[in-house]
């Protein structure tokens, strides 16, 4: 039968990579919780209207990239192309803004879908981790959200990120700017791409995002947003930049940054990272402030600010720079039953170890001891528990330290305690056995003959 392949633009996440996703996501969640955010899980499916109204008709996402279909009841549904509009719907529908302290601080994580042309770092199904803070207009709220994104990136190991920020100003600023752009592009748009012709009618700001090289040449001379800001918007942006300076968060002001989604006003930002391999995956995360989005989905007038990271892109840059957390040493125990009776017995023993939070693996086949030892080594197990006919008869198990190769025979009732003792030794494997509480030499504690380097340093 012909093999069935995955859908173009989707990808399987397997083994170590799946571990990396889980660890990165749990680190991001933890930082979100340090900032007093709580998790929400909106559905993947929403009414198409939500994104048309929320993300905006002039955005590429809505015009070209949504997975939209009619369900069996003839409703137009869309697989979410981003989270923010759905989070606003969730807030409004569940009346989260009633009787709660503002801002509402929510984080989320999960798959999103965009019908884009797949390329390096660009998928049709990918994962986002993000946050939204809704209900407080203070620019300090924007500053805190940017600080949180920055803290998250540093926490997962990305120190040298570039944060680009810009302001799109308030409504008045943008209207002034759009008029100036329309004037500027009026006699040029006929020579530009078809997309730009549509953008000119729907939202001339979008033209600034055009990727067609000839159009980019024209865009270079377009008026700058910064010349059309109202005094209030200009002052707000200056205060935000000052606060970022105070928090020692490095940033670059990029007045060409307009973002591809229609809901933003005032501050917008993107994070970029150049991995040592030089791969360009695009922005690793992006976000900004919005004023009209809650209202747009039928709620009250509430401002908000948020960002989303592309988790695939985070994992890719961490992988390129060898910064992915190493989870290859997680296996504690490999159970080695010798014979069929021992297999059943060992399955019980394995489960009792697992109940104690110990990582255990075993295999139900009739492999010989040598083959099982090889398997255990390949999986980086630290300890083997061996059970053959003798042990079954005597009610004992053999526990082998796979690093030192020392082995002991103990009554089965003592197995958990002895295994835990050996594993505890591994946890302290960077402790020296010199007996000095302040020792910092980091020598392996099994190496009884080593000379403590601390003592040399201290001149003892
Ligand atoms: P966005 O810039 O469209 O913003 O996407 C956020 C991040 O998702 C990007 O910076 C990138 O890392 C990742 N991403 C986007 N498209 C792809 C793709 N095709 N393949 C892989 N990764 C991708 C938003 O989605 C806004 N909702 C962010 C936000 C939250 N604004 C306010 N709150």
PDB file of N, CA, C and O in Angstrom, residues 103-158:
ATOM      1  N   UNK A 103      -4.903  44.432  35.640  1.00  0.00           N
ATOM      2  CA  UNK A 103      -5.225  43.726  34.405  1.00  0.00           C
ATOM      3  C   UNK A 103      -5.420  42.224  34.627  1.00  0.00           C
ATOM      4  O   UNK A 103      -4.898  41.660  35.581  1.00  0.00           O
ATOM      5  N   UNK A 104      -6.168  41.623  33.676  1.00  0.00           N
ATOM      6  CA  UNK A 104      -6.236  40.171  33.634  1.00  0.00           C
ATOM      7  C   UNK A 104      -4.930  39.704  33.035  1.00  0.00           C
ATOM      8  O   UNK A 104      -4.501  40.228  32.009  1.00  0.00           O
ATOM      9  N   UNK A 105      -4.288  38.739  33.667  1.00  0.00           N
ATOM     10  CA  UNK A 105      -2.972  38.302  33.168  1.00  0.00           C
ATOM     11  C   UNK A 105      -3.058  36.830  32.796  1.00  0.00           C
ATOM     12  O   UNK A 105      -3.142  35.974  33.665  1.00  0.00           O
ATOM     13  N   UNK A 106      -3.036  36.571  31.499  1.00  0.00           N
ATOM     14  CA  UNK A 106      -3.281  35.205  31.026  1.00  0.00           C
ATOM     15  C   UNK A 106      -2.141  34.716  30.135  1.00  0.00           C
ATOM     16  O   UNK A 106      -1.602  35.492  29.348  1.00  0.00           O
ATOM     17  N   UNK A 107      -1.788  33.440  30.275  1.00  0.00           N
ATOM     18  CA  UNK A 107      -0.826  32.864  29.325  1.00  0.00           C
ATOM     19  C   UNK A 107      -1.413  31.626  28.659  1.00  0.00           C
ATOM     20  O   UNK A 107      -2.389  31.052  29.161  1.00  0.00           O
ATOM     21  N   UNK A 108      -0.843  31.254  27.541  1.00  0.00           N
ATOM     22  CA  UNK A 108      -1.391  30.169  26.732  1.00  0.00           C
ATOM     23  C   UNK A 108      -0.291  29.500  25.924  1.00  0.00           C
ATOM     24  O   UNK A 108       0.776  30.086  25.712  1.00  0.00           O
ATOM     25  N   UNK A 109      -0.570  28.309  25.474  1.00  0.00           N
ATOM     26  CA  UNK A 109       0.427  27.567  24.683  1.00  0.00           C
ATOM     27  C   UNK A 109      -0.308  26.538  23.838  1.00  0.00           C
ATOM     28  O   UNK A 109      -1.216  25.880  24.343  1.00  0.00           O
ATOM     29  N   UNK A 110       0.068  26.401  22.577  1.00  0.00           N
ATOM     30  CA  UNK A 110      -0.581  25.383  21.759  1.00  0.00           C
ATOM     31  C   UNK A 110      -0.362  25.622  20.280  1.00  0.00           C
ATOM     32  O   UNK A 110       0.304  26.581  19.885  1.00  0.00           O
ATOM     33  N   UNK A 111      -0.937  24.735  19.454  1.00  0.00           N
ATOM     34  CA  UNK A 111      -0.731  24.837  18.014  1.00  0.00           C
ATOM     35  C   UNK A 111      -1.573  25.931  17.360  1.00  0.00           C
ATOM     36  O   UNK A 111      -2.695  26.196  17.797  1.00  0.00           O
ATOM     37  N   UNK A 112      -1.005  26.566  16.337  1.00  0.00           N
ATOM     38  CA  UNK A 112      -1.742  27.517  15.490  1.00  0.00           C
ATOM     39  C   UNK A 112      -1.479  27.138  14.028  1.00  0.00           C
ATOM     40  O   UNK A 112      -0.511  26.427  13.737  1.00  0.00           O
ATOM     41  N   UNK A 113      -2.328  27.629  13.129  1.00  0.00           N
ATOM     42  CA  UNK A 113      -2.302  27.155  11.740  1.00  0.00           C
ATOM     43  C   UNK A 113      -2.325  28.330  10.768  1.00  0.00           C
ATOM     44  O   UNK A 113      -3.191  29.203  10.887  1.00  0.00           O
ATOM     45  N   UNK A 114      -1.366  28.348   9.856  1.00  0.00           N
ATOM     46  CA  UNK A 114      -1.370  29.406   8.828  1.00  0.00           C
ATOM     47  C   UNK A 114      -0.958  28.787   7.492  1.00  0.00           C
ATOM     48  O   UNK A 114       0.059  28.085   7.430  1.00  0.00           O
ATOM     49  N   UNK A 115      -1.728  29.081   6.456  1.00  0.00           N
ATOM     50  CA  UNK A 115      -1.397  28.533   5.148  1.00  0.00           C
ATOM     51  C   UNK A 115      -0.337  29.428   4.512  1.00  0.00           C
ATOM     52  O   UNK A 115      -0.616  30.276   3.676  1.00  0.00           O
ATOM     53  N   UNK A 116       0.906  29.254   4.970  1.00  0.00           N
ATOM     54  CA  UNK A 116       2.025  30.045   4.453  1.00  0.00           C
ATOM     55  C   UNK A 116       2.896  29.149   3.590  1.00  0.00           C
ATOM     56  O   UNK A 116       2.773  27.918   3.633  1.00  0.00           O
ATOM     57  N   UNK A 117       3.842  29.757   2.852  1.00  0.00           N
ATOM     58  CA  UNK A 117       4.750  28.936   2.069  1.00  0.00           C
ATOM     59  C   UNK A 117       5.815  28.371   3.015  1.00  0.00           C
ATOM     60  O   UNK A 117       6.569  29.141   3.618  1.00  0.00           O
ATOM     61  N   UNK A 118       5.865  27.028   3.201  1.00  0.00           N
ATOM     62  CA  UNK A 118       6.802  26.466   4.175  1.00  0.00           C
ATOM     63  C   UNK A 118       8.250  26.738   3.768  1.00  0.00           C
ATOM     64  O   UNK A 118       8.586  26.674   2.590  1.00  0.00           O
ATOM     65  N   UNK A 119       9.061  27.120   4.698  1.00  0.00           N
ATOM     66  CA  UNK A 119      10.499  27.320   4.493  1.00  0.00           C
ATOM     67  C   UNK A 119      11.163  27.236   5.864  1.00  0.00           C
ATOM     68  O   UNK A 119      10.484  26.963   6.856  1.00  0.00           O
ATOM     69  N   UNK A 120      12.468  27.496   5.936  1.00  0.00           N
ATOM     70  CA  UNK A 120      13.170  27.398   7.210  1.00  0.00           C
ATOM     71  C   UNK A 120      12.446  28.226   8.284  1.00  0.00           C
ATOM     72  O   UNK A 120      12.238  29.430   8.111  1.00  0.00           O
ATOM     73  N   UNK A 121      12.030  27.563   9.370  1.00  0.00           N
ATOM     74  CA  UNK A 121      11.376  28.281  10.472  1.00  0.00           C
ATOM     75  C   UNK A 121       9.940  28.693  10.184  1.00  0.00           C
ATOM     76  O   UNK A 121       9.327  29.380  10.985  1.00  0.00           O
ATOM     77  N   UNK A 122       9.403  28.288   9.038  1.00  0.00           N
ATOM     78  CA  UNK A 122       8.033  28.687   8.699  1.00  0.00           C
ATOM     79  C   UNK A 122       7.203  27.438   8.407  1.00  0.00           C
ATOM     80  O   UNK A 122       7.470  26.717   7.442  1.00  0.00           O
ATOM     81  N   UNK A 123       6.233  27.181   9.270  1.00  0.00           N
ATOM     82  CA  UNK A 123       5.404  25.992   9.140  1.00  0.00           C
ATOM     83  C   UNK A 123       3.949  26.384   8.916  1.00  0.00           C
ATOM     84  O   UNK A 123       3.582  27.542   9.106  1.00  0.00           O
ATOM     85  N   UNK A 124       3.145  25.382   8.552  1.00  0.00           N
ATOM     86  CA  UNK A 124       1.703  25.652   8.442  1.00  0.00           C
ATOM     87  C   UNK A 124       0.997  25.284   9.751  1.00  0.00           C
ATOM     88  O   UNK A 124      -0.057  25.809  10.047  1.00  0.00           O
ATOM     89  N   UNK A 125       1.564  24.335  10.488  1.00  0.00           N
ATOM     90  CA  UNK A 125       1.120  24.126  11.873  1.00  0.00           C
ATOM     91  C   UNK A 125       2.342  24.331  12.747  1.00  0.00           C
ATOM     92  O   UNK A 125       3.369  23.682  12.563  1.00  0.00           O
ATOM     93  N   UNK A 126       2.252  25.257  13.688  1.00  0.00           N
ATOM     94  CA  UNK A 126       3.369  25.493  14.591  1.00  0.00           C
ATOM     95  C   UNK A 126       2.806  25.827  15.968  1.00  0.00           C
ATOM     96  O   UNK A 126       1.597  25.915  16.141  1.00  0.00           O
ATOM     97  N   UNK A 127       3.693  25.953  16.947  1.00  0.00           N
ATOM     98  CA  UNK A 127       3.231  26.182  18.317  1.00  0.00           C
ATOM     99  C   UNK A 127       3.599  27.574  18.792  1.00  0.00           C
ATOM    100  O   UNK A 127       4.700  28.047  18.508  1.00  0.00           O
ATOM    101  N   UNK A 128       2.673  28.192  19.473  1.00  0.00           N
ATOM    102  CA  UNK A 128       2.977  29.489  20.090  1.00  0.00           C
ATOM    103  C   UNK A 128       2.847  29.380  21.597  1.00  0.00           C
ATOM    104  O   UNK A 128       1.996  28.657  22.121  1.00  0.00           O
ATOM    105  N   UNK A 129       3.711  30.115  22.278  1.00  0.00           N
ATOM    106  CA  UNK A 129       3.545  30.345  23.713  1.00  0.00           C
ATOM    107  C   UNK A 129       3.391  31.848  23.859  1.00  0.00           C
ATOM    108  O   UNK A 129       4.208  32.603  23.327  1.00  0.00           O
ATOM    109  N   UNK A 130       2.376  32.298  24.568  1.00  0.00           N
ATOM    110  CA  UNK A 130       2.220  33.754  24.662  1.00  0.00           C
ATOM    111  C   UNK A 130       1.471  34.195  25.894  1.00  0.00           C
ATOM    112  O   UNK A 130       1.007  33.370  26.704  1.00  0.00           O
ATOM    113  N   UNK A 131       1.364  35.497  26.042  1.00  0.00           N
ATOM    114  CA  UNK A 131       0.660  36.075  27.183  1.00  0.00           C
ATOM    115  C   UNK A 131      -0.172  37.263  26.704  1.00  0.00           C
ATOM    116  O   UNK A 131       0.169  37.889  25.705  1.00  0.00           O
ATOM    117  N   UNK A 132      -1.241  37.561  27.433  1.00  0.00           N
ATOM    118  CA  UNK A 132      -2.004  38.789  27.206  1.00  0.00           C
ATOM    119  C   UNK A 132      -2.305  39.392  28.571  1.00  0.00           C
ATOM    120  O   UNK A 132      -2.687  38.688  29.507  1.00  0.00           O
ATOM    121  N   UNK A 133      -2.096  40.706  28.668  1.00  0.00           N
ATOM    122  CA  UNK A 133      -2.430  41.434  29.888  1.00  0.00           C
ATOM    123  C   UNK A 133      -3.498  42.446  29.486  1.00  0.00           C
ATOM    124  O   UNK A 133      -3.239  43.327  28.676  1.00  0.00           O
ATOM    125  N   UNK A 134      -4.695  42.302  30.032  1.00  0.00           N
ATOM    126  CA  UNK A 134      -5.836  43.062  29.512  1.00  0.00           C
ATOM    127  C   UNK A 134      -6.509  43.881  30.612  1.00  0.00           C
ATOM    128  O   UNK A 134      -6.779  43.352  31.702  1.00  0.00           O
ATOM    129  N   UNK A 135      -6.743  45.156  30.329  1.00  0.00           N
ATOM    130  CA  UNK A 135      -7.560  45.961  31.239  1.00  0.00           C
ATOM    131  C   UNK A 135      -6.838  47.106  31.912  1.00  0.00           C
ATOM    132  O   UNK A 135      -7.413  47.764  32.772  1.00  0.00           O
ATOM    133  N   UNK A 136      -5.592  47.375  31.546  1.00  0.00           N
ATOM    134  CA  UNK A 136      -4.898  48.505  32.148  1.00  0.00           C
ATOM    135  C   UNK A 136      -4.122  49.278  31.091  1.00  0.00           C
ATOM    136  O   UNK A 136      -3.334  48.695  30.353  1.00  0.00           O
ATOM    137  N   UNK A 137      -4.355  50.597  31.043  1.00  0.00           N
ATOM    138  CA  UNK A 137      -3.786  51.394  29.951  1.00  0.00           C
ATOM    139  C   UNK A 137      -2.364  51.871  30.217  1.00  0.00           C
ATOM    140  O   UNK A 137      -1.670  52.275  29.305  1.00  0.00           O
ATOM    141  N   UNK A 138      -1.900  51.833  31.448  1.00  0.00           N
ATOM    142  CA  UNK A 138      -0.595  52.367  31.824  1.00  0.00           C
ATOM    143  C   UNK A 138       0.553  51.805  30.964  1.00  0.00           C
ATOM    144  O   UNK A 138       0.646  50.582  30.794  1.00  0.00           O
ATOM    145  N   UNK A 139       1.427  52.697  30.467  1.00  0.00           N
ATOM    146  CA  UNK A 139       2.537  52.211  29.638  1.00  0.00           C
ATOM    147  C   UNK A 139       3.466  51.280  30.433  1.00  0.00           C
ATOM    148  O   UNK A 139       4.212  50.476  29.863  1.00  0.00           O
ATOM    149  N   UNK A 140       3.410  51.381  31.789  1.00  0.00           N
ATOM    150  CA  UNK A 140       4.247  50.494  32.610  1.00  0.00           C
ATOM    151  C   UNK A 140       3.844  49.036  32.436  1.00  0.00           C
ATOM    152  O   UNK A 140       4.650  48.120  32.578  1.00  0.00           O
ATOM    153  N   UNK A 141       2.568  48.869  32.119  1.00  0.00           N
ATOM    154  CA  UNK A 141       2.088  47.523  31.843  1.00  0.00           C
ATOM    155  C   UNK A 141       2.777  46.962  30.590  1.00  0.00           C
ATOM    156  O   UNK A 141       3.180  45.793  30.553  1.00  0.00           O
ATOM    157  N   UNK A 142       2.909  47.810  29.566  1.00  0.00           N
ATOM    158  CA  UNK A 142       3.628  47.397  28.342  1.00  0.00           C
ATOM    159  C   UNK A 142       5.077  47.056  28.702  1.00  0.00           C
ATOM    160  O   UNK A 142       5.633  46.062  28.232  1.00  0.00           O
ATOM    161  N   UNK A 143       5.673  47.900  29.558  1.00  0.00           N
ATOM    162  CA  UNK A 143       7.071  47.687  29.935  1.00  0.00           C
ATOM    163  C   UNK A 143       7.225  46.355  30.667  1.00  0.00           C
ATOM    164  O   UNK A 143       8.163  45.591  30.416  1.00  0.00           O
ATOM    165  N   UNK A 144       6.273  46.047  31.551  1.00  0.00           N
ATOM    166  CA  UNK A 144       6.370  44.795  32.314  1.00  0.00           C
ATOM    167  C   UNK A 144       6.256  43.588  31.392  1.00  0.00           C
ATOM    168  O   UNK A 144       6.959  42.584  31.547  1.00  0.00           O
ATOM    169  N   UNK A 145       5.367  43.695  30.398  1.00  0.00           N
ATOM    170  CA  UNK A 145       5.170  42.570  29.464  1.00  0.00           C
ATOM    171  C   UNK A 145       6.440  42.360  28.622  1.00  0.00           C
ATOM    172  O   UNK A 145       6.875  41.223  28.388  1.00  0.00           O
ATOM    173  N   UNK A 146       7.054  43.446  28.186  1.00  0.00           N
ATOM    174  CA  UNK A 146       8.305  43.306  27.414  1.00  0.00           C
ATOM    175  C   UNK A 146       9.389  42.714  28.318  1.00  0.00           C
ATOM    176  O   UNK A 146      10.148  41.822  27.907  1.00  0.00           O
ATOM    177  N   UNK A 147       9.418  43.162  29.586  1.00  0.00           N
ATOM    178  CA  UNK A 147      10.409  42.630  30.533  1.00  0.00           C
ATOM    179  C   UNK A 147      10.194  41.136  30.745  1.00  0.00           C
ATOM    180  O   UNK A 147      11.151  40.356  30.849  1.00  0.00           O
ATOM    181  N   UNK A 148       8.938  40.721  30.769  1.00  0.00           N
ATOM    182  CA  UNK A 148       8.645  39.295  30.965  1.00  0.00           C
ATOM    183  C   UNK A 148       9.152  38.486  29.769  1.00  0.00           C
ATOM    184  O   UNK A 148       9.778  37.437  29.949  1.00  0.00           O
ATOM    185  N   UNK A 149       8.891  38.984  28.557  1.00  0.00           N
ATOM    186  CA  UNK A 149       9.355  38.272  27.358  1.00  0.00           C
ATOM    187  C   UNK A 149      10.885  38.151  27.397  1.00  0.00           C
ATOM    188  O   UNK A 149      11.452  37.089  27.117  1.00  0.00           O
ATOM    189  N   UNK A 150      11.527  39.236  27.779  1.00  0.00           N
ATOM    190  CA  UNK A 150      12.989  39.251  27.830  1.00  0.00           C
ATOM    191  C   UNK A 150      13.489  38.245  28.885  1.00  0.00           C
ATOM    192  O   UNK A 150      14.405  37.457  28.628  1.00  0.00           O
ATOM    193  N   UNK A 151      12.850  38.260  30.061  1.00  0.00           N
ATOM    194  CA  UNK A 151      13.226  37.323  31.136  1.00  0.00           C
ATOM    195  C   UNK A 151      13.067  35.877  30.661  1.00  0.00           C
ATOM    196  O   UNK A 151      13.902  35.016  30.950  1.00  0.00           O
ATOM    197  N   UNK A 152      11.997  35.623  29.928  1.00  0.00           N
ATOM    198  CA  UNK A 152      11.759  34.254  29.438  1.00  0.00           C
ATOM    199  C   UNK A 152      12.892  33.817  28.515  1.00  0.00           C
ATOM    200  O   UNK A 152      13.390  32.699  28.606  1.00  0.00           O
ATOM    201  N   UNK A 153      13.304  34.727  27.625  1.00  0.00           N
ATOM    202  CA  UNK A 153      14.347  34.358  26.661  1.00  0.00           C
ATOM    203  C   UNK A 153      15.675  34.117  27.377  1.00  0.00           C
ATOM    204  O   UNK A 153      16.383  33.146  27.074  1.00  0.00           O
ATOM    205  N   UNK A 154      15.975  34.949  28.359  1.00  0.00           N
ATOM    206  CA  UNK A 154      17.217  34.760  29.114  1.00  0.00           C
ATOM    207  C   UNK A 154      17.141  33.443  29.892  1.00  0.00           C
ATOM    208  O   UNK A 154      18.094  32.662  29.937  1.00  0.00           O
ATOM    209  N   UNK A 155      15.962  33.163  30.484  1.00  0.00           N
ATOM    210  CA  UNK A 155      15.793  31.944  31.281  1.00  0.00           C
ATOM    211  C   UNK A 155      16.034  30.681  30.456  1.00  0.00           C
ATOM    212  O   UNK A 155      16.630  29.724  30.937  1.00  0.00           O
ATOM    213  N   UNK A 156      15.569  30.684  29.201  1.00  0.00           N
ATOM    214  CA  UNK A 156      15.783  29.454  28.411  1.00  0.00           C
ATOM    215  C   UNK A 156      17.183  29.429  27.794  1.00  0.00           C
ATOM    216  O   UNK A 156      17.542  28.469  27.122  1.00  0.00           O
ATOM    217  N   UNK A 157      17.961  30.472  28.003  1.00  0.00           N
ATOM    218  CA  UNK A 157      19.369  30.432  27.582  1.00  0.00           C
ATOM    219  C   UNK A 157      19.727  31.364  26.437  1.00  0.00           C
ATOM    220  O   UNK A 157      20.853  31.332  25.948  1.00  0.00           O
ATOM    221  N   UNK A 158      18.772  32.195  25.976  1.00  0.00           N
ATOM    222  CA  UNK A 158      19.067  33.089  24.852  1.00  0.00           C
ATOM    223  C   UNK A 158      19.418  34.478  25.376  1.00  0.00           C
ATOM    224  O   UNK A 158      18.530  35.285  25.684  1.00  0.00           O
TER     225      UNK A 158
END
